[in-house]
Short mmCIF file of C-alpha atoms and ligand atoms in Angstrom, two decimals:
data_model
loop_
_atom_site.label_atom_id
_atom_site.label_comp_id
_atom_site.label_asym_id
_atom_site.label_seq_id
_atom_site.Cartn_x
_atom_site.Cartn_y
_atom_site.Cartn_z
CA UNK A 210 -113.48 26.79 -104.15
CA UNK A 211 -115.90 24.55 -102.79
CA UNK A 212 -113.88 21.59 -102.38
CA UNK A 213 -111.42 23.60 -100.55
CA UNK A 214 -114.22 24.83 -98.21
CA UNK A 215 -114.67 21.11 -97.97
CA UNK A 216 -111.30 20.56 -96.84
CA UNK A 217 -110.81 23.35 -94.24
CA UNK A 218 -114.09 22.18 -92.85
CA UNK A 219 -113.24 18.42 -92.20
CA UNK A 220 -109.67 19.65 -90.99
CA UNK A 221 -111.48 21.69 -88.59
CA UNK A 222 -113.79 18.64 -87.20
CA UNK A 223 -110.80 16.06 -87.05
CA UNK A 224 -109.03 18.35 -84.96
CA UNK A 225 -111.79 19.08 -82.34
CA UNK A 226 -112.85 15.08 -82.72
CA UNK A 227 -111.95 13.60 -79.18
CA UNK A 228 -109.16 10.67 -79.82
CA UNK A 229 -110.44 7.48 -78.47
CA UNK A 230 -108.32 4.42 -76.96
CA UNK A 231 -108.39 2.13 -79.72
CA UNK A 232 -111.51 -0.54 -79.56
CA UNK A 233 -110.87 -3.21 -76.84
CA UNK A 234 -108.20 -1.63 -75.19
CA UNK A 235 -108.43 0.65 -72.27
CA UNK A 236 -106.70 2.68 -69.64
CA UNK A 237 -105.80 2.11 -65.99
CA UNK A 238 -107.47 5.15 -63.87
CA UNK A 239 -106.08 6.03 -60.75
CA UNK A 240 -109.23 4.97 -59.22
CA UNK A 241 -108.47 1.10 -60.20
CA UNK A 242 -104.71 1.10 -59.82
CA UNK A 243 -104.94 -0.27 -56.10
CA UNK A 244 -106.64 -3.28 -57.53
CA UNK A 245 -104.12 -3.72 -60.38
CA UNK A 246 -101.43 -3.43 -57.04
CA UNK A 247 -103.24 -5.95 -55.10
CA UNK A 248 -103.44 -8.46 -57.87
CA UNK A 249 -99.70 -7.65 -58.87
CA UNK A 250 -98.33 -7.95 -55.57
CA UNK A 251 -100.66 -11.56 -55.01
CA UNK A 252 -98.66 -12.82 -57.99
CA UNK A 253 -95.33 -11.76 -56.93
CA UNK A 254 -96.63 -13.24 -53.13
CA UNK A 255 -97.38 -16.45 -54.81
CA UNK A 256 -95.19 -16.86 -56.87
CA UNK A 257 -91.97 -16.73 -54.36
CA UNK A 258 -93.86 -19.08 -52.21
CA UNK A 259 -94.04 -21.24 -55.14
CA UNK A 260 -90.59 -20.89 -56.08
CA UNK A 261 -90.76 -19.44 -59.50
CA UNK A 262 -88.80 -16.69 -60.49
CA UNK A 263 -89.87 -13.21 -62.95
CA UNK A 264 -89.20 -13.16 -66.71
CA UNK A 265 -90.01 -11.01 -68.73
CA UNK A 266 -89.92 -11.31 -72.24
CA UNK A 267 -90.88 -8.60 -75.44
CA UNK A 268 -94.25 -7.46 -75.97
CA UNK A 269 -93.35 -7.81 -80.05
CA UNK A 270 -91.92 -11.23 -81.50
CA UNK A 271 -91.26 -12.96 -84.94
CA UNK A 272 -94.73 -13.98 -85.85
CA UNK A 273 -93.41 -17.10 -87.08
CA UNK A 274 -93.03 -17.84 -83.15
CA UNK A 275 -97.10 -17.90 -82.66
CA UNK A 276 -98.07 -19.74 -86.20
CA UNK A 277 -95.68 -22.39 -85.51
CA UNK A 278 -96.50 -22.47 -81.51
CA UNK A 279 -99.89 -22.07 -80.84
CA UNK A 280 -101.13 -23.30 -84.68
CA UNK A 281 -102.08 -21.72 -88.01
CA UNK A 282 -104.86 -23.15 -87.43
CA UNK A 283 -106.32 -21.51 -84.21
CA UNK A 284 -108.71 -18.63 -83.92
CA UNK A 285 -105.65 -16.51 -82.00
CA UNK A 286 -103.36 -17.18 -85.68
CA UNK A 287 -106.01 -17.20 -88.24
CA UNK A 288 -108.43 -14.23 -86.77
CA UNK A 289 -106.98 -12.49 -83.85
CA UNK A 290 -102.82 -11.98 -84.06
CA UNK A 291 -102.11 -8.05 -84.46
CA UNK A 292 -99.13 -8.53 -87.12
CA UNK A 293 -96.81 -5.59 -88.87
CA UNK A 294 -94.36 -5.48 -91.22
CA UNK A 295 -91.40 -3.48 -89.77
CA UNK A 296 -89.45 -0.86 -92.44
CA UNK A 297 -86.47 -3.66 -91.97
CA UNK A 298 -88.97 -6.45 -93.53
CA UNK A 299 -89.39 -8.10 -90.16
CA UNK A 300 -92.76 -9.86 -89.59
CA UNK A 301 -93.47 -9.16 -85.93
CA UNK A 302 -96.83 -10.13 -83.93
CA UNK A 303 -97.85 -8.26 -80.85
CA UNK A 304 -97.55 -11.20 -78.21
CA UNK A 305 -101.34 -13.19 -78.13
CA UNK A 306 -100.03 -14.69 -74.94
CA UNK A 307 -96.94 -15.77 -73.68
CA UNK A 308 -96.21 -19.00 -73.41
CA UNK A 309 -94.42 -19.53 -76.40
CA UNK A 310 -92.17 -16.18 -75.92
CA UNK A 311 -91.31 -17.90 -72.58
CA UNK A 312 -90.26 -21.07 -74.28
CA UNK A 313 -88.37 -19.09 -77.37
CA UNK A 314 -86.77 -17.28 -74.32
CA UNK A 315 -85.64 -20.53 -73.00
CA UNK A 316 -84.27 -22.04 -75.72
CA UNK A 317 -82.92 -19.10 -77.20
CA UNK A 318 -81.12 -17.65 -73.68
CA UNK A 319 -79.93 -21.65 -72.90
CA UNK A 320 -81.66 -21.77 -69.82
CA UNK A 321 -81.57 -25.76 -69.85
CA UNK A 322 -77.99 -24.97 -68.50
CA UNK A 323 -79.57 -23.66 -64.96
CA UNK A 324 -81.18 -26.07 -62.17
CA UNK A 325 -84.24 -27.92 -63.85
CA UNK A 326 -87.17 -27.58 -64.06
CA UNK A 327 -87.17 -23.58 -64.40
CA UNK A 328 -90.25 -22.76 -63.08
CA UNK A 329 -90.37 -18.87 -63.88
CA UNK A 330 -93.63 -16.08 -63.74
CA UNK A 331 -94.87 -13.18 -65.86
CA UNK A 332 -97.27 -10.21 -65.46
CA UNK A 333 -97.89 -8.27 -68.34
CA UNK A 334 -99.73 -7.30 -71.44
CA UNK A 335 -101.11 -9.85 -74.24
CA UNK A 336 -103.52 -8.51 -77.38
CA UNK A 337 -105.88 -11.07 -79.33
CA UNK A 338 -108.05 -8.76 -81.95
CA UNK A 339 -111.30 -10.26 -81.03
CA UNK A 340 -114.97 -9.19 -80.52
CA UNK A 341 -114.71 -6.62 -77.45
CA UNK A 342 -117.22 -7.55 -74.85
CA UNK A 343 -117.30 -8.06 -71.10
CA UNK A 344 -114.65 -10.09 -69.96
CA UNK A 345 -113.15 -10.14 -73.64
CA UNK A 346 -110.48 -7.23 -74.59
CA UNK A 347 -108.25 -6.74 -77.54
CA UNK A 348 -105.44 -5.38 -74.80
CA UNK A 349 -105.73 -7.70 -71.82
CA UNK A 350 -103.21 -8.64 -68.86
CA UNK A 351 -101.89 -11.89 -68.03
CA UNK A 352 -100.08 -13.36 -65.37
CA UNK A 353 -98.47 -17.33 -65.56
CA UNK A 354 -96.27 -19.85 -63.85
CA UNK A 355 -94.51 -21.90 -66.19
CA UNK A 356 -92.07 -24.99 -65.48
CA UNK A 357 -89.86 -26.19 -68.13
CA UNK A 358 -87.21 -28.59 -68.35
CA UNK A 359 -86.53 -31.57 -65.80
CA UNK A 360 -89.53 -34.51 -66.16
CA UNK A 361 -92.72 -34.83 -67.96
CA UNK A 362 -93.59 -35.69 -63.94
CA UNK A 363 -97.38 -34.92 -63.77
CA UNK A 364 -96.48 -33.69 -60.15
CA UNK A 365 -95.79 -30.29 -61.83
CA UNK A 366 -99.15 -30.28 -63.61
CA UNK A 367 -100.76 -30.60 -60.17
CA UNK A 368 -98.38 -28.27 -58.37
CA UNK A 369 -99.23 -25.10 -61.23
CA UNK A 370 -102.72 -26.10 -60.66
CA UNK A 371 -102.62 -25.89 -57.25
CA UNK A 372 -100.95 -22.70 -57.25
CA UNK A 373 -102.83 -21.24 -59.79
CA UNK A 374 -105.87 -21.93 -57.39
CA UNK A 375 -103.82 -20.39 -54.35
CA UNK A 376 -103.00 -17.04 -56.15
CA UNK A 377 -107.10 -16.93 -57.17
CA UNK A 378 -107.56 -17.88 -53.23
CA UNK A 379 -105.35 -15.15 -51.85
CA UNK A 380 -107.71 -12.75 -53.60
CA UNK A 381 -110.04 -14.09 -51.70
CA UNK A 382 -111.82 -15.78 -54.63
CA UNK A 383 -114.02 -18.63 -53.31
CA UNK A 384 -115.76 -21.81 -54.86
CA UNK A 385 -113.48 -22.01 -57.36
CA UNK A 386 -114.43 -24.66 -59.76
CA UNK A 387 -110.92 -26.63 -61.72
CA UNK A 388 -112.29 -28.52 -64.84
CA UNK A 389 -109.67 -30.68 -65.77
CA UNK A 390 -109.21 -33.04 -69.08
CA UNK A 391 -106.58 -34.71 -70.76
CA UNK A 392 -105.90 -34.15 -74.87
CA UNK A 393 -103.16 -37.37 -74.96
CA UNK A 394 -100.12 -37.79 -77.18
CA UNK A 395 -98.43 -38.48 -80.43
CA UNK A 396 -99.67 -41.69 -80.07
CA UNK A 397 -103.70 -41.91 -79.10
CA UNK A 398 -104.62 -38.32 -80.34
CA UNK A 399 -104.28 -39.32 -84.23
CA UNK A 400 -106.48 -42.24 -83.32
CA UNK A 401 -109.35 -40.20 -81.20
CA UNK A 402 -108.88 -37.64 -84.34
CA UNK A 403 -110.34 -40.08 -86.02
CA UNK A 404 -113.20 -41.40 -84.61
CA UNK A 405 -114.04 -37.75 -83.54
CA UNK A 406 -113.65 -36.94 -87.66
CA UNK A 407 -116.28 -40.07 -88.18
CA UNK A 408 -118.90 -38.93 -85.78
CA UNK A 409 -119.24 -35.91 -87.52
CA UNK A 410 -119.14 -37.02 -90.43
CA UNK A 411 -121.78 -39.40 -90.17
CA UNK A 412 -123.81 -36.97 -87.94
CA UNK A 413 -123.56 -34.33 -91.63
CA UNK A 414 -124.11 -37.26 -94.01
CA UNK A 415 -127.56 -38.33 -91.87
CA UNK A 416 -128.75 -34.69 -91.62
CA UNK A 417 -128.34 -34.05 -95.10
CA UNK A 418 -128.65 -30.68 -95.95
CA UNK A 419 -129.68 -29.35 -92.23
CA UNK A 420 -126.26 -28.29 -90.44
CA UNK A 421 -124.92 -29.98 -87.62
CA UNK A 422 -122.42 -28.04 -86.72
CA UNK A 423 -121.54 -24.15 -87.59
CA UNK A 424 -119.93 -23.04 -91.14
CA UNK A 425 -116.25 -22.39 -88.88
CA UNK A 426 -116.52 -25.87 -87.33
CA UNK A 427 -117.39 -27.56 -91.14
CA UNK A 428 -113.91 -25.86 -92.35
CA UNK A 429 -112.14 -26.88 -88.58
CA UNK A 430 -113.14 -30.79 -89.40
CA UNK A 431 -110.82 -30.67 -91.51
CA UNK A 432 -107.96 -28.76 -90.37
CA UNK A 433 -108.60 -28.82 -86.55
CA UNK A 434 -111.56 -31.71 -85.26
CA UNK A 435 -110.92 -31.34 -81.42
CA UNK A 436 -111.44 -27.67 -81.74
CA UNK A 437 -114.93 -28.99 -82.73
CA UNK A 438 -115.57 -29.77 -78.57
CA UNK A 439 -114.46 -26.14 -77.75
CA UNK A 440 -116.78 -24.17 -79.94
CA UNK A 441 -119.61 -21.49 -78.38
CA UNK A 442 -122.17 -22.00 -81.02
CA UNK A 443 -125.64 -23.43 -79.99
CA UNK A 444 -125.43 -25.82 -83.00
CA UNK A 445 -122.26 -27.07 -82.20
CA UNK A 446 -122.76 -26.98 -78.20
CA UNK A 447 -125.90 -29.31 -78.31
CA UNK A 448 -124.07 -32.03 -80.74
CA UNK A 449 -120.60 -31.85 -78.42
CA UNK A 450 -122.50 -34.55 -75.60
CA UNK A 451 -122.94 -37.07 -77.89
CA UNK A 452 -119.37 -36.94 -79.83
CA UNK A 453 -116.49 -39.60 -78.50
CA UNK A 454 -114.61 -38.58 -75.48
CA UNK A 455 -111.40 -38.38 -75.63
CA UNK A 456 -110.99 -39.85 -71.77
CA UNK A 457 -111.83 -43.60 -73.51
CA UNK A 458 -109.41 -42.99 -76.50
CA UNK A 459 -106.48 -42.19 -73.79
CA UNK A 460 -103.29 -44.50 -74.32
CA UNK A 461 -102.09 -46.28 -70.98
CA UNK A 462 -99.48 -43.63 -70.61
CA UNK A 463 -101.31 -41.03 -71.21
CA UNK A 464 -104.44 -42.65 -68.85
CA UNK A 465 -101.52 -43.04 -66.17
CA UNK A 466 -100.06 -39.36 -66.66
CA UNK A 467 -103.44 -37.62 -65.74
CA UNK A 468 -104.07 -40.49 -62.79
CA UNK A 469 -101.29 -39.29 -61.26
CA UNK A 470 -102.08 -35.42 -62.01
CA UNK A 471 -105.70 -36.33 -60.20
CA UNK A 472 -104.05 -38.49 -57.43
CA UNK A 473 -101.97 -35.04 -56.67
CA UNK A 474 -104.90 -32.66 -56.70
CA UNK A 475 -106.17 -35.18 -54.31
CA UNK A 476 -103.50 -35.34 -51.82
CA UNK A 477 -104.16 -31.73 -51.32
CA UNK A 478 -107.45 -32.01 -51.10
CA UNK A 479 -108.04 -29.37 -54.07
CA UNK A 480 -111.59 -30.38 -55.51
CA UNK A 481 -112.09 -30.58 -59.39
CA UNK A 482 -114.13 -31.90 -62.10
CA UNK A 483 -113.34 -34.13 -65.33
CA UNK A 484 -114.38 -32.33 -68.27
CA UNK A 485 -113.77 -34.60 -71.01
CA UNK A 486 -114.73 -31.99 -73.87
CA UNK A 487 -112.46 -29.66 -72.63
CA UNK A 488 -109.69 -29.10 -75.20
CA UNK A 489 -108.43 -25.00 -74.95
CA UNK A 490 -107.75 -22.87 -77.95
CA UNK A 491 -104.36 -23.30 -78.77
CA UNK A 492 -102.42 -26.23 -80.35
CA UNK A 493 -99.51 -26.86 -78.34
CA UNK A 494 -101.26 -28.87 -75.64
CA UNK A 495 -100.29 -32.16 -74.39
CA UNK A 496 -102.08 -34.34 -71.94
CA UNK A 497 -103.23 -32.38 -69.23
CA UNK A 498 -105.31 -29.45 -69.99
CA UNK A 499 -107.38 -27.47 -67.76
CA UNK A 500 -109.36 -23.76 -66.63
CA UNK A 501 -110.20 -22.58 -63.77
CA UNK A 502 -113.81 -20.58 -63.09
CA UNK A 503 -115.78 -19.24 -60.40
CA UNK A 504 -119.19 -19.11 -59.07
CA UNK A 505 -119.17 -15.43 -60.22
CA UNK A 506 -117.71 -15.54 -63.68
CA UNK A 507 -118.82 -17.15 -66.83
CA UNK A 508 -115.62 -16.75 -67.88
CA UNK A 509 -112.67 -19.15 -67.29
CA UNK A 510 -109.91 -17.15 -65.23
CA UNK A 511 -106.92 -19.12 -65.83
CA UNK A 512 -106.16 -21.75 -68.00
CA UNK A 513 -103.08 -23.95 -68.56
CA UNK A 514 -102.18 -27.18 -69.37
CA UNK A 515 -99.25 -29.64 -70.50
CA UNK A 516 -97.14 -28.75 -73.69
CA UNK A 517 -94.23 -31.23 -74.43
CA UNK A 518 -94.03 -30.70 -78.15
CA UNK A 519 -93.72 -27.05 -77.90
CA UNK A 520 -89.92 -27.11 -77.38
CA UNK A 521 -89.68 -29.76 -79.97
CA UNK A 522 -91.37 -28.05 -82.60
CA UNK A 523 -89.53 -25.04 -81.51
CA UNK A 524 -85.72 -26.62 -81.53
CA UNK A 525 -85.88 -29.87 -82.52
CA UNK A 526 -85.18 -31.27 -78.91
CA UNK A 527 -88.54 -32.72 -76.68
CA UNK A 528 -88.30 -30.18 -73.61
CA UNK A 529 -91.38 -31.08 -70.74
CA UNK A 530 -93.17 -28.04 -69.53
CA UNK A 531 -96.61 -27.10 -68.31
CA UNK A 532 -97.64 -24.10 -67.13
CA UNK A 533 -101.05 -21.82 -66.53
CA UNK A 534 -101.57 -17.97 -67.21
CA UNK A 535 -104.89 -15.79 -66.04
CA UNK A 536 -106.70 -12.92 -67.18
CA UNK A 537 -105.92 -9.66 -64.78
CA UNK A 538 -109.11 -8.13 -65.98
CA UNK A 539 -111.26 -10.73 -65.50
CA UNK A 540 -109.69 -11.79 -62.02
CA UNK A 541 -110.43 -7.28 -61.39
CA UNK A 542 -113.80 -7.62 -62.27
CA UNK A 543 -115.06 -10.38 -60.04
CA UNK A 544 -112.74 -9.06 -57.02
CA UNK A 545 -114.65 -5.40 -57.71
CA UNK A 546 -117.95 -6.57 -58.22
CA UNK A 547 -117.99 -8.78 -54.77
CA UNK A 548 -115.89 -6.44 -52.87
CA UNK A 549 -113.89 -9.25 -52.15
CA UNK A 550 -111.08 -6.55 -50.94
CA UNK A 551 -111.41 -4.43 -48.29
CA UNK A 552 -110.88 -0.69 -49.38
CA UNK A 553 -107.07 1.13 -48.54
CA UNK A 554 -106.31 1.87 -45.44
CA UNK A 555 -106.21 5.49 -44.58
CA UNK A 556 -106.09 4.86 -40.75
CA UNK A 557 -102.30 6.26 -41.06
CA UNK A 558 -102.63 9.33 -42.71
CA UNK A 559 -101.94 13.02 -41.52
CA UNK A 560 -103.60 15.58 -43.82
CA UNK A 561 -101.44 18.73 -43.54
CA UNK A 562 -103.49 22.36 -43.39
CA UNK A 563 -102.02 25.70 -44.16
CA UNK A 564 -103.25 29.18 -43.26
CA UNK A 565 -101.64 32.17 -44.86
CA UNK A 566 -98.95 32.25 -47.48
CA UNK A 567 -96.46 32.06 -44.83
CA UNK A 568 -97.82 29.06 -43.16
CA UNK A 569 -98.15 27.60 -46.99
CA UNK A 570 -94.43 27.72 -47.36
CA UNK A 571 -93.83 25.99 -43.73
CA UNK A 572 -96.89 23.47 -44.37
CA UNK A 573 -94.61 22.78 -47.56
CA UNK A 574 -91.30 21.97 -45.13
CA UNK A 575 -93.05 20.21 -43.03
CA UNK A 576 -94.36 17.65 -45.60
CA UNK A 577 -91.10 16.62 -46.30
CA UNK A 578 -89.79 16.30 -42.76
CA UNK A 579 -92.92 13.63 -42.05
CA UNK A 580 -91.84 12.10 -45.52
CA UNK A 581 -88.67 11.78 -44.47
CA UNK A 582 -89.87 10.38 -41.43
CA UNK A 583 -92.06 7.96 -43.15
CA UNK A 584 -95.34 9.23 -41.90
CA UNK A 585 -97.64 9.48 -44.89
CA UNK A 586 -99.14 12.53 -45.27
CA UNK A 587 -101.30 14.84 -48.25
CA UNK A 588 -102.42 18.11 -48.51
CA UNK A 589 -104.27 20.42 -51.09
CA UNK A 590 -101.34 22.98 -51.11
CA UNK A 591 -102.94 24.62 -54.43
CA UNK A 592 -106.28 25.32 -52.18
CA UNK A 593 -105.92 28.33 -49.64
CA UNK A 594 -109.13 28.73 -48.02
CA UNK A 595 -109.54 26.59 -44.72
CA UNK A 596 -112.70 25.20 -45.37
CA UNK A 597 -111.93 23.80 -48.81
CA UNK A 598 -108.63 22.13 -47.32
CA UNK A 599 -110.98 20.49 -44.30
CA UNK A 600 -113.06 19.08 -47.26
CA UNK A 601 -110.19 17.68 -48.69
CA UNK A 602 -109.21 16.00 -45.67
CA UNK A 603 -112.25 14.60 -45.04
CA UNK A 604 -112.31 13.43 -48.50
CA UNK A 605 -109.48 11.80 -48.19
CA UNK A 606 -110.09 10.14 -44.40
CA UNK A 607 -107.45 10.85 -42.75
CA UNK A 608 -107.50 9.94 -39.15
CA UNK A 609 -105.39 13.18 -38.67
CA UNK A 610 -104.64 16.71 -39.47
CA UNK A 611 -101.75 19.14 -38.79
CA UNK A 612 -102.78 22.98 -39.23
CA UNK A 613 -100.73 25.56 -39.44
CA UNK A 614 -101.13 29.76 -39.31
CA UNK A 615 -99.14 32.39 -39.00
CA UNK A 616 -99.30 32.67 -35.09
CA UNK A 617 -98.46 28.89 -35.37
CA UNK A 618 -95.47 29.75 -37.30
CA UNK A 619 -94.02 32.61 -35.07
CA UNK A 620 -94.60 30.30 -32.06
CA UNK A 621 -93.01 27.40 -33.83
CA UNK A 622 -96.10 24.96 -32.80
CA UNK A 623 -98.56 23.43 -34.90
CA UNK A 624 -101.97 22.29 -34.39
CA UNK A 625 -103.33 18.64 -34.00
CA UNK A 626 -107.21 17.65 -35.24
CA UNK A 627 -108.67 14.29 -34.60
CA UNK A 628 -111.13 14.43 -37.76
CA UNK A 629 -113.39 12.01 -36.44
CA UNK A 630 -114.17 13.94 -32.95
CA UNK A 631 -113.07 17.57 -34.16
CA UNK A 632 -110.86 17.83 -30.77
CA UNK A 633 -107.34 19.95 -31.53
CA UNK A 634 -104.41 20.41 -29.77
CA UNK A 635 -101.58 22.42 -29.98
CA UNK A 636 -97.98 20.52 -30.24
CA UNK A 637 -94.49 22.61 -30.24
CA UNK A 638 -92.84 21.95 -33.67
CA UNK A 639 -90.04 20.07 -31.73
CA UNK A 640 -92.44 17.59 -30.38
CA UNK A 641 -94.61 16.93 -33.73
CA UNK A 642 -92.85 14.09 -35.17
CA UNK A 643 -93.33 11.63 -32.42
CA UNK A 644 -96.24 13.08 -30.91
CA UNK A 645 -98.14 12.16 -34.28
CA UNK A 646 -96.40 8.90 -34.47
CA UNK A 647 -97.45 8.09 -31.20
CA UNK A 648 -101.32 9.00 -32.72
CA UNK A 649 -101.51 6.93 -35.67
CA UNK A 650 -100.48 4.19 -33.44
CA UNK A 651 -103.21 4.70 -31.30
CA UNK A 652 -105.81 4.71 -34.36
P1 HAM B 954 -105.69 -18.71 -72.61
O1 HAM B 954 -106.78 -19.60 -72.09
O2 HAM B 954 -105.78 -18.32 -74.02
O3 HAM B 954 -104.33 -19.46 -72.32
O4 HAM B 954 -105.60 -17.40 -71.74
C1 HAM B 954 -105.45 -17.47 -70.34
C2 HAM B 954 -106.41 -16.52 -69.65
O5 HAM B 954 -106.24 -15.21 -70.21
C3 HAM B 954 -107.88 -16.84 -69.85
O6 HAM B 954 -108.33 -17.80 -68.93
C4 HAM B 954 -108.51 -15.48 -69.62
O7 HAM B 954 -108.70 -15.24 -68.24
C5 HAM B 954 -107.47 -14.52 -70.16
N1 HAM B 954 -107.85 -14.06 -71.50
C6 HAM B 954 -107.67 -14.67 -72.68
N2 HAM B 954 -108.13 -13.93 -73.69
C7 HAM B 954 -108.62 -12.79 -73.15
C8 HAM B 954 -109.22 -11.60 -73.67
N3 HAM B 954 -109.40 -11.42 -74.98
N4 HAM B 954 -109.61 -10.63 -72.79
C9 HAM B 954 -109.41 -10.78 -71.47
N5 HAM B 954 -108.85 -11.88 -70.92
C10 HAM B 954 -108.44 -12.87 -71.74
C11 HAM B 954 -103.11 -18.95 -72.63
O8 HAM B 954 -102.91 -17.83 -72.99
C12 HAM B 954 -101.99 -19.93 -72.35
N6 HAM B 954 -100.73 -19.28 -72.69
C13 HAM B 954 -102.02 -20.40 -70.92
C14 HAM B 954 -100.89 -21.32 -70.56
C15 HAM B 954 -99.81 -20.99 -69.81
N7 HAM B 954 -100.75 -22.57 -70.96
C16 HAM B 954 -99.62 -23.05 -70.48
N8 HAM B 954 -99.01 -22.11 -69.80
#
């Protein structure tokens, strides 16, 4: 008896328990979708100027893809990949970003066939299961430019910086601040390995038992040392400035590939700094690496860099690419925050007003015909009193409103208020779509 009680009870409270979005992820209010539009169209804006053309690739792929791509060894495998088993026995991951997708796509769809380099862009979702916290989200947007194929040319590192930079610009982000490093080759990265592998080393064996660096970065000496540079942890941090850098371990190609990526960035004048303990978070890097920041973010926006091996480990073949990708979120927050956008325009806007049920169903008819007229036009047809609908026009700001009552109706005119000085006047219905076109022109 009891535990039955038991049972209807706890039925009862899991049905009247409000479901939550799950932790890290979050919805898209109307209220912010003009931002999401702004950013999305910037991209698209960019990106034709830039010459790179949309793909778009699936949100699920063969986990395989990621552990072999970005490293078994990298927080995003090891911690932070959302994987499932499908009924069919397929190991999937939900995409952690999408550079690699892009590059399966590539190989996969034969798109060395087409003009090279591809240079292609993306906009959509990516989900890393980390920590939620500002900035930080288990469900998070990206967009990227990447360019595969063609040359290992470090012009195309400079030109996905620079428009990287240029998309963050034409949301009118200022004093952007491009750290910039390179992480070499087959050849000198073994070596700096190494040496970085020895500091450390001797830095643990001199501090005996006190810890030099944090219990994740004793374990990543091993498997991972570069990721040593790239950890958050006070411990760590404070020990990075004395380590090796990596920019006096570079092999002459490798010194001569970011040159010219620095020589570019130059020639445009787009400022930036060397950051020689910059090394990103996932293994398929090659030379140039970099992330982009501004004066009102902590957080790195973008990030990008060089990754030749990627289509080698990927099909065998060496395939050059570099590319960049940016947090939506992140860029949404700053652009809110500073009201770096100005608000939408409602200076074109007719607010249509009914009186009376039979003005309601002409109010109705004459919605459409300014639709189909392209005059863009709302109205609180649910609301019948006069004052609420004023209040909802005012909410709204528009410039103009159209009222209509049932004298209006049998005398086939409508009325004309200027919201900002309250004047009206009455139009025949004949008359009203270019009389208000000629108004909005004048606002
Ligand atoms: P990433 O640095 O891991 O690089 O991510 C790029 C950007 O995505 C970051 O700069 C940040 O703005 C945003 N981001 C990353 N994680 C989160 C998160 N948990 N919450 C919110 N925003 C986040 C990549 O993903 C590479 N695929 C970039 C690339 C493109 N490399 C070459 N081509």
């Amino acid at each position: 008896m009891a535990t039955s009680a038991k049972k209807t009870k706890s039925a009862k409270t899991a049905k009247s328990t409000v479901i939550q979005a799950p932790k890290g992820m979050h919805d898209i209010l109307p209220e912010d979708a003009w931002y999401w539009e702004k950013v999305e169209q910037a991209v698209r804006d960019t990106a034709s100027f830039y010459g790179f053309d949309r793909i778009q690739t699936p949100i699920l792929e063969n986990a395989d893809l990621f552990i072999r791509s970005v490293g078994e060894s990298t927080d995003i495998v090891e911690k932070e990949m959302y994987v499932l088993k499908t009924r069919g026995g397929d190991h999937l991951a939900l995409r952690p970003e999408m550079t690699a997708p892009v590059m399966r796509a590539y190989i996969e769809r034969g798109l060395s066939r087409v003009s090279q380099p591809l240079k292609v862009y993306y906009f959509g979702p990516a989900f890393r299961h980390e920590n939620p916290q500002a900035g930080r989200y288990r469900e998070f947007y990206q967009m990227g430019f990447e360019t595969i194929g063609g040359e290992s040319d470090p012009i195309y590192d400079a030109e996905v910086i620079v428009a990287g930079s240029r998309f963050l610009e034409s949301l009118k982000l200022k004093n952007l601040a491009i750290q910039v490093n390179s992480i070499g080759c087959k050849v000198c990265r073994p070596n700096y390995r190494k040496k970085l592998q020895d500091f450390y080393r001797k830095e643990m064996a001199a501090m005996k038992k006190n810890k030099v660096v944090c219990k994740d970065c004793e374990r990543r000496l091993e498997t991972n040392p570069l990721r040593l540079l790239d950890c958050k942890s006070d411990l760590c941090v404070s020990l990075k400035a004395q380590a090796p850098s990596i920019l006096d371990n570079l092999c002459f190609a490798c010194r001569q590939h970011l040159k010219g990526v620095l020589e570019y960035l130059d020639e445009v004048a787009l400022p930036y700094s060397l950051n020689p303990y910059l090394v990103r978070g996932l293994d398929y890097y090659s030379r140039t690496v970099f992330e982009i920041f501004s004066d009102q973010s902590d957080l790195a926006l973008m990030g990008g860099g060089r990754y030749d091996y990627l289509g080698e480990i990927l099909s065998g073949k060496p395939i050059p690419a570099v590319g960049v990708a940016a947090g939506i979120e992140r860029i949404i927050d700053v652009v809110k925050t500073n009201n770096l956008l100005p608000l939408r325009k409602t200076t074109d806007k007719v607010f249509v007003i009914h009186v009376g049920d039979l003005a309601k169903k002409k109010a109705f008819a004459l919605i459409e015909q300014f639709r189909k007229e392209n005059i863009r036009v709302s109205a609180a047809l649910g609301k019948d009193s006069l004052q609420a609908q004023l209040k909802a026009a005012d909410k709204e700001a528009a410039p103009l409103s159209v009222i209509i009552g049932q004298k209006e109706v049998y005398e086939e005119s409508v009325i004309i208020r200027d919201m900002k000085t309250g004047s009206q006047e009455t139009v025949p219905l004949k008359k009203i779509n270019d009389t208000l076109k000629e108004k909005l022109r004048k606002q």
